[in-house]
PDB file of C-alpha atoms in Angstrom:
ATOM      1  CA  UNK O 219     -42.617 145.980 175.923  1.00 78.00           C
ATOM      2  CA  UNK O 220     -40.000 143.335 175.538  1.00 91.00           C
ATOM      3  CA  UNK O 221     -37.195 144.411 172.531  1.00 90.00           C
ATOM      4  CA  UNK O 222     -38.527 141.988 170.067  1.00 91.00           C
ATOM      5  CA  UNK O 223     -42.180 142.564 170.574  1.00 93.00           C
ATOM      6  CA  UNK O 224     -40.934 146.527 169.877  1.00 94.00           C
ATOM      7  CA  UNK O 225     -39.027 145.216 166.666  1.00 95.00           C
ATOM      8  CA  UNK O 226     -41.604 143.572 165.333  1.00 95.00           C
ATOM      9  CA  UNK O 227     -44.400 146.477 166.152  1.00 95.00           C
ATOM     10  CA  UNK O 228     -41.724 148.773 164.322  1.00 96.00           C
ATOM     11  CA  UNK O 229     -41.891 146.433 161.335  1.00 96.00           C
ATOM     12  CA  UNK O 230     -45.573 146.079 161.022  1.00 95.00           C
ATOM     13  CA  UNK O 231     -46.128 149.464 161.171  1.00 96.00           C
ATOM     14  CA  UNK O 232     -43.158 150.895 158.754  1.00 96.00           C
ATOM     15  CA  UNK O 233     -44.559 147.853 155.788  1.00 94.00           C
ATOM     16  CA  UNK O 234     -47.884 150.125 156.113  1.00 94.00           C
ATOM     17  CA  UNK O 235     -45.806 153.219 155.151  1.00 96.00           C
ATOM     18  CA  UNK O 236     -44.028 151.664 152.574  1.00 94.00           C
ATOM     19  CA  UNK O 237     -47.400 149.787 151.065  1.00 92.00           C
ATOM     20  CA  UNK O 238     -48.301 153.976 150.985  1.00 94.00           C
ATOM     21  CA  UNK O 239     -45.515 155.892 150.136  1.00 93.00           C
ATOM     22  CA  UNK O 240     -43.148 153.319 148.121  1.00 90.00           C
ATOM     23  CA  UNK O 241     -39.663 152.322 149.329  1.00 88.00           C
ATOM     24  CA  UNK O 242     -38.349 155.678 147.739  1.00 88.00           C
ATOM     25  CA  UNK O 243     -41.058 157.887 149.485  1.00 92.00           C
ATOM     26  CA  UNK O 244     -40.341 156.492 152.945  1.00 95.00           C
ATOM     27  CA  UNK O 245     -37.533 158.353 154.051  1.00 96.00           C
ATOM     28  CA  UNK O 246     -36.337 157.505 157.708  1.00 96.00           C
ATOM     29  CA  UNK O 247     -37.806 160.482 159.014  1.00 96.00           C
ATOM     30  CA  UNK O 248     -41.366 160.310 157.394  1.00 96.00           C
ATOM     31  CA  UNK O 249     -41.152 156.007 158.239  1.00 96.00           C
ATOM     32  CA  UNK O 250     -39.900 157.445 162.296  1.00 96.00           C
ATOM     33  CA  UNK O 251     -43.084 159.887 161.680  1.00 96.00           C
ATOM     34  CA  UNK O 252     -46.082 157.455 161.187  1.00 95.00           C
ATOM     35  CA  UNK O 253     -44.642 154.970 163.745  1.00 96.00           C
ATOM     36  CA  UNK O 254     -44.528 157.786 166.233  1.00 95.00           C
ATOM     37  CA  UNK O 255     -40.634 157.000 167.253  1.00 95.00           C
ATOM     38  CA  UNK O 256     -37.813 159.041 167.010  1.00 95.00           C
ATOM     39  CA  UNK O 257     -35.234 158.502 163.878  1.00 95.00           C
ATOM     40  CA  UNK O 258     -32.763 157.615 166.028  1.00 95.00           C
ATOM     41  CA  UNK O 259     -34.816 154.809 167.370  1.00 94.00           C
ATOM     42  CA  UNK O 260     -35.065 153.012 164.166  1.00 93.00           C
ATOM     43  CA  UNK O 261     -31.403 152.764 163.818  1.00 94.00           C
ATOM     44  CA  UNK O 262     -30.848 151.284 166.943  1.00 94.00           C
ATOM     45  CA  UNK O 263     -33.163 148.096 165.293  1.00 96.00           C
ATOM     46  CA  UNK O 264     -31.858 148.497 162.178  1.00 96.00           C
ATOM     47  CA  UNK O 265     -28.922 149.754 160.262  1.00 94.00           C
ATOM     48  CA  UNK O 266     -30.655 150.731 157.179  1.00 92.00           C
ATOM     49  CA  UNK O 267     -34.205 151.241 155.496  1.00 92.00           C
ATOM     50  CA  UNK O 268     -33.221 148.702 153.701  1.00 87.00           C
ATOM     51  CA  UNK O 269     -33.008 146.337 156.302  1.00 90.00           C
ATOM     52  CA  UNK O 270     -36.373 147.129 158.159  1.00 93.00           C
ATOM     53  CA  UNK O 271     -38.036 146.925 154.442  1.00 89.00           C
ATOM     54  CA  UNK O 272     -36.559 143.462 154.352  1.00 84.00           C
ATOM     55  CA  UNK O 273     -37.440 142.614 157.435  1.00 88.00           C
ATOM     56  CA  UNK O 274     -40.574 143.011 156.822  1.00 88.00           C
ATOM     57  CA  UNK O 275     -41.174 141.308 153.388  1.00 83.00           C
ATOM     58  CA  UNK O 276     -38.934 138.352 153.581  1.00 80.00           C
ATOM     59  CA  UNK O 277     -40.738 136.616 156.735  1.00 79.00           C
ATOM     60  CA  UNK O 278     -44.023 137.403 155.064  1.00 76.00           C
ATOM     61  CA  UNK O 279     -42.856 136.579 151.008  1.00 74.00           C
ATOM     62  CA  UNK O 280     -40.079 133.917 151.766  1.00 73.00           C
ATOM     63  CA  UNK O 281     -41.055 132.018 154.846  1.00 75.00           C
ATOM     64  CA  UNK O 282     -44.881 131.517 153.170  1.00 78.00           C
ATOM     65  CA  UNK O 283     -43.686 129.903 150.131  1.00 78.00           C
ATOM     66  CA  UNK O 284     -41.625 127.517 151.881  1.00 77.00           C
ATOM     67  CA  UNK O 285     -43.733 126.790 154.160  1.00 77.00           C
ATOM     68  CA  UNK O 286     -46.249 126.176 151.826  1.00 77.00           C
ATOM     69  CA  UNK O 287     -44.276 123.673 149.527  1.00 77.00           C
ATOM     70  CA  UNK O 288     -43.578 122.170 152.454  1.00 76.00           C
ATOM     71  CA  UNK O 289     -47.300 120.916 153.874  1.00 75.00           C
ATOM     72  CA  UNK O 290     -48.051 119.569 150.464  1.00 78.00           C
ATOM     73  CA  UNK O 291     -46.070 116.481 149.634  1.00 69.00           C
ATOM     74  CA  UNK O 292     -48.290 113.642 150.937  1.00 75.00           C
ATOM     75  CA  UNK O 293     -50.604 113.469 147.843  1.00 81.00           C
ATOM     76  CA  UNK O 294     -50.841 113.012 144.088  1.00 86.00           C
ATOM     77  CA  UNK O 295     -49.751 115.349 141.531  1.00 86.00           C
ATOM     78  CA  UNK O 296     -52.896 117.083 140.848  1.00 89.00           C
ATOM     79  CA  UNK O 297     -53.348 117.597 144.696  1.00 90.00           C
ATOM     80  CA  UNK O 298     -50.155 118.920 145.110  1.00 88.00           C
ATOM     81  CA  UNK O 299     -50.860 121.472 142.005  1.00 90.00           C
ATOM     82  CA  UNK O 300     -54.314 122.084 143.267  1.00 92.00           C
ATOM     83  CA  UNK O 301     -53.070 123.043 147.028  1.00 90.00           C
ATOM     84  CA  UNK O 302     -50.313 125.089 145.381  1.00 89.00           C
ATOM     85  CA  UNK O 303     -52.267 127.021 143.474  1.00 91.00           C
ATOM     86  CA  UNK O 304     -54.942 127.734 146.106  1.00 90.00           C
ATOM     87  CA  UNK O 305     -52.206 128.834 148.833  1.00 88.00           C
ATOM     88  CA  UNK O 306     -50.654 131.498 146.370  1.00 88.00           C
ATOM     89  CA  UNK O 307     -53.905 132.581 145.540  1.00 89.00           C
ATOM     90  CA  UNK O 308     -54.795 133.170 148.775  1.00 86.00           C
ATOM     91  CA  UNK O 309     -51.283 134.286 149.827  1.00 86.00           C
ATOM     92  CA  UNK O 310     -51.517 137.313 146.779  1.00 86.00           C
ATOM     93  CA  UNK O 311     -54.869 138.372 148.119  1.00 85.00           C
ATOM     94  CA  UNK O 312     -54.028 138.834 151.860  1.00 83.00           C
ATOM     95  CA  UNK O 313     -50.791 140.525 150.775  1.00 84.00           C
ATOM     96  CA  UNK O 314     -51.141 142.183 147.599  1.00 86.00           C
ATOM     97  CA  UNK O 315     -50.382 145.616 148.217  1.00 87.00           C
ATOM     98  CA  UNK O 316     -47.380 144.327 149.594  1.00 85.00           C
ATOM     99  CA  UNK O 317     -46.879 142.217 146.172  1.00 84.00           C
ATOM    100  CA  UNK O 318     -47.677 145.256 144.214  1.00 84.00           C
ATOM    101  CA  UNK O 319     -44.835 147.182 146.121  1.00 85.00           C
ATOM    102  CA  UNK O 320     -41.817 144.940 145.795  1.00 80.00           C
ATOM    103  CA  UNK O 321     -42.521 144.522 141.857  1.00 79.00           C
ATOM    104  CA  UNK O 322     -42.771 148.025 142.035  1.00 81.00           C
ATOM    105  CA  UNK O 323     -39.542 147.995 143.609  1.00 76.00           C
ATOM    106  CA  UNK O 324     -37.749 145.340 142.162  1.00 73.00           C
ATOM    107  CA  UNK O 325     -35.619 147.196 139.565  1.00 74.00           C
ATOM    108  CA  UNK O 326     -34.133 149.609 142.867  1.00 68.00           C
ATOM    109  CA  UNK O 327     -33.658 146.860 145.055  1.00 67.00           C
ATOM    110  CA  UNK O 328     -31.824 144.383 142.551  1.00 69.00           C
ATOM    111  CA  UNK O 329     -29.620 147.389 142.201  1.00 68.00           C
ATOM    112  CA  UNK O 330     -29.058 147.364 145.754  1.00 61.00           C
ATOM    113  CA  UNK O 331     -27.690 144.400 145.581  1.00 57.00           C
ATOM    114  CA  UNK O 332     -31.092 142.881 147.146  1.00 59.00           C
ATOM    115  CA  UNK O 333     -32.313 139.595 146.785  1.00 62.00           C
ATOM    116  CA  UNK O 334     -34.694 138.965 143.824  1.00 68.00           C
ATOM    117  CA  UNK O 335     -38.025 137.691 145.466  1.00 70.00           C
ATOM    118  CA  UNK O 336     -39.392 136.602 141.778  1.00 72.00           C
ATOM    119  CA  UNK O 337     -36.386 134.563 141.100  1.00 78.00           C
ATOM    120  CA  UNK O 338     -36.233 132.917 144.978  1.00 79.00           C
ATOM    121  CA  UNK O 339     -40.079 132.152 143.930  1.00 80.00           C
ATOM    122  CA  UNK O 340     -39.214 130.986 140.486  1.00 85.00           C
ATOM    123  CA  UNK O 341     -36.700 128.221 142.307  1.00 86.00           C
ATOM    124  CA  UNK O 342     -38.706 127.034 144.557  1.00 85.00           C
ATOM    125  CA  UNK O 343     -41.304 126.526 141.956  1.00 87.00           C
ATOM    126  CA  UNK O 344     -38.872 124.560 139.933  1.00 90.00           C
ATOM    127  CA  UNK O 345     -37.476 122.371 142.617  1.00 87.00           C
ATOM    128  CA  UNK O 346     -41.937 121.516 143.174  1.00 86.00           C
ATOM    129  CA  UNK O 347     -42.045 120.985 139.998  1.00 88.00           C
ATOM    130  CA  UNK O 348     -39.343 119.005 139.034  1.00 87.00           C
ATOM    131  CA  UNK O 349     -40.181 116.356 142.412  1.00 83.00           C
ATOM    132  CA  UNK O 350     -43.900 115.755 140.676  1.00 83.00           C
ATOM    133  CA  UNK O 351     -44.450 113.135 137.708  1.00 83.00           C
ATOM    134  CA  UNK O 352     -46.627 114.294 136.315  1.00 77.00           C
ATOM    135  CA  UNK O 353     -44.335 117.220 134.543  1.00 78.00           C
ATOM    136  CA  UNK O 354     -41.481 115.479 133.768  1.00 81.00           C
ATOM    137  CA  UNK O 355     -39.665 116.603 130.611  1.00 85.00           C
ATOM    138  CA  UNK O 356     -41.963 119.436 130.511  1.00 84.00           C
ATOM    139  CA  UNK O 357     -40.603 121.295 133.819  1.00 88.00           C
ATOM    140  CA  UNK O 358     -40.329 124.939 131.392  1.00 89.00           C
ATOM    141  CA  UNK O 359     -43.993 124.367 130.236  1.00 87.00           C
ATOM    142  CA  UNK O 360     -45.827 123.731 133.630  1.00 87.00           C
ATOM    143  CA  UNK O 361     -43.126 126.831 135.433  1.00 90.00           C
ATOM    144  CA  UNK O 362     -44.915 128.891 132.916  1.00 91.00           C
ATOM    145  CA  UNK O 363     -48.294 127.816 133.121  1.00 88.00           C
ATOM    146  CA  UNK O 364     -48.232 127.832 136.974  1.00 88.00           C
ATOM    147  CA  UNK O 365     -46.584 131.333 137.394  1.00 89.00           C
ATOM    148  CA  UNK O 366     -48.352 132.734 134.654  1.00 90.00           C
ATOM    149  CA  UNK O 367     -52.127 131.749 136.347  1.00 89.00           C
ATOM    150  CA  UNK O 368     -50.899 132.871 139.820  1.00 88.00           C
ATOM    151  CA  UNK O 369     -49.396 136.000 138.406  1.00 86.00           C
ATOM    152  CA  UNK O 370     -52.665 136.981 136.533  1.00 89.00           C
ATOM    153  CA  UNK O 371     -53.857 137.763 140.353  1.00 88.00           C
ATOM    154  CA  UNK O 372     -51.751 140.743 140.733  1.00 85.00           C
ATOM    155  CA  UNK O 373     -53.739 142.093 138.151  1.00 85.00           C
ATOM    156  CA  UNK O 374     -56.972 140.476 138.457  1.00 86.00           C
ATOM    157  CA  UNK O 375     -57.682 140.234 141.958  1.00 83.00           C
ATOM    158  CA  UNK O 376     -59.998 138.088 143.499  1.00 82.00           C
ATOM    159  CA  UNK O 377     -61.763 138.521 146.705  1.00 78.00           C
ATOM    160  CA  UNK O 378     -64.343 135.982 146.913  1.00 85.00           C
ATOM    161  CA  UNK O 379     -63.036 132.657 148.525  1.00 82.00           C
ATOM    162  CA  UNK O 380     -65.628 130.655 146.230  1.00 87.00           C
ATOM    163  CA  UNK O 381     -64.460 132.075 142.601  1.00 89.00           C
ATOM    164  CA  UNK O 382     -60.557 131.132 144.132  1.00 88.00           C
ATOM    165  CA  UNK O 383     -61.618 127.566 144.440  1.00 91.00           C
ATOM    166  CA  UNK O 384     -63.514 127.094 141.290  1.00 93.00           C
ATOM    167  CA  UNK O 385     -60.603 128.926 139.882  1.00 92.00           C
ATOM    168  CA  UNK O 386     -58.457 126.642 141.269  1.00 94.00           C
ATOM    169  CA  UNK O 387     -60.546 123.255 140.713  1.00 95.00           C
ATOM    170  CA  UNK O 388     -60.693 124.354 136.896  1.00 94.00           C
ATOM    171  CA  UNK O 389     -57.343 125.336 136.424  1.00 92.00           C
ATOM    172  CA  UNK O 390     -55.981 122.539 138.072  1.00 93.00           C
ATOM    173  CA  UNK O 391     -57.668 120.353 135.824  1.00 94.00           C
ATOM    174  CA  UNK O 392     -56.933 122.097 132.632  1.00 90.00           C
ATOM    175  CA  UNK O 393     -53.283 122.038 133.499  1.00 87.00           C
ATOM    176  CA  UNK O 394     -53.027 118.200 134.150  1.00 88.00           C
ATOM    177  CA  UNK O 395     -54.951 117.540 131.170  1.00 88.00           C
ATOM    178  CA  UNK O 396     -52.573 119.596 128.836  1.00 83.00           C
ATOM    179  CA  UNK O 397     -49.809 118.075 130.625  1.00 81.00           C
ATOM    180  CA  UNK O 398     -51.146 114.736 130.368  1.00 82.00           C
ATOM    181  CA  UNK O 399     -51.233 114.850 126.661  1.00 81.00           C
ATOM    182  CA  UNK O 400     -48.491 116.632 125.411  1.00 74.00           C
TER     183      UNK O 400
END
């Protein structure tokens, strides 16, 4: 197995013991454990927990969301909200234990010095926002109204592809709407 195809198996397999144990409860040797290496093979990938943790939730968290922003900017407004919305939605549910674990996390690994994954979401939000029409002067208001509905699916999952989309369709009307007249 070629060095990176290892790295990457070691990744995959260490963000399922963190999803189950927390960042805290995976120690090096338990994380060395349920991959079935040795300790001392981890740290030739990686010179820290923190570092394989992060290698494993930035390509996922990061690289998503800019990609994302990225495939929608031929369209109007409300298409660009609607396929927005729908792409988080379906980004939370196909990661959300992983979600669940860096809020869950966030307070230790700000400390750390870590990158804050709500703020790096909360910027590229703004920088969508503040390219469409439709929101200008009201950049604050639509931030809040976009993170706030995408947020709610952390705590109100849902699985069904069909109640995303009518989510989605109805939200994304509501939203324009209020914009539109206020």
């Amino acid at each position: 197995m070629k060095k990176e195809e290892r790295r990457q198996q070691i990744i995959d397999r260490a963000m399922e013991v963190f999803i189950k144990c927390g960042y805290k409860g995976a120690t090096t040797a338990k994380l060395a454990e349920e991959i079935g290496v040795a300790e001392v093979t981890l740290f030739r990938y990686f010179s820290s927990k923190q570092e394989l943790f992060l290698a494993g939730v930035e390509p996922i968290f990061v690289e998503s969301l800019r990609a994302s922003l990225s495939d929608i900017r031929d369209c109007n407004d409300e298409e660009k909200i609607r396929q927005l919305l729908y792409e988080r939605l379906q980004f939370i549910s196909e990661n959300h234990a992983l979600i669940q674990l860096i809020l869950q996390e966030k307070e230790f690994l700000r400390q750390a010095g870590e990158k804050n994954f709500l703020d790096m979401m909360i910027a590229s939000f703004k920088k969508f926002i503040k390219d469409l029409p439709l929101a200008r002067d009201k950049e604050d208001l639509v931030l809040r109204l976009l993170m706030g509905s995408i947020l709610s699916f952390l705590y109100m999952p849902e699985k069904k592809p069909a109640h995303v989309e009518e989510y989605v369709d109805q939200l994304t009307k509501l939203l324009v709407q209020f914009i539109q007249q206020h």
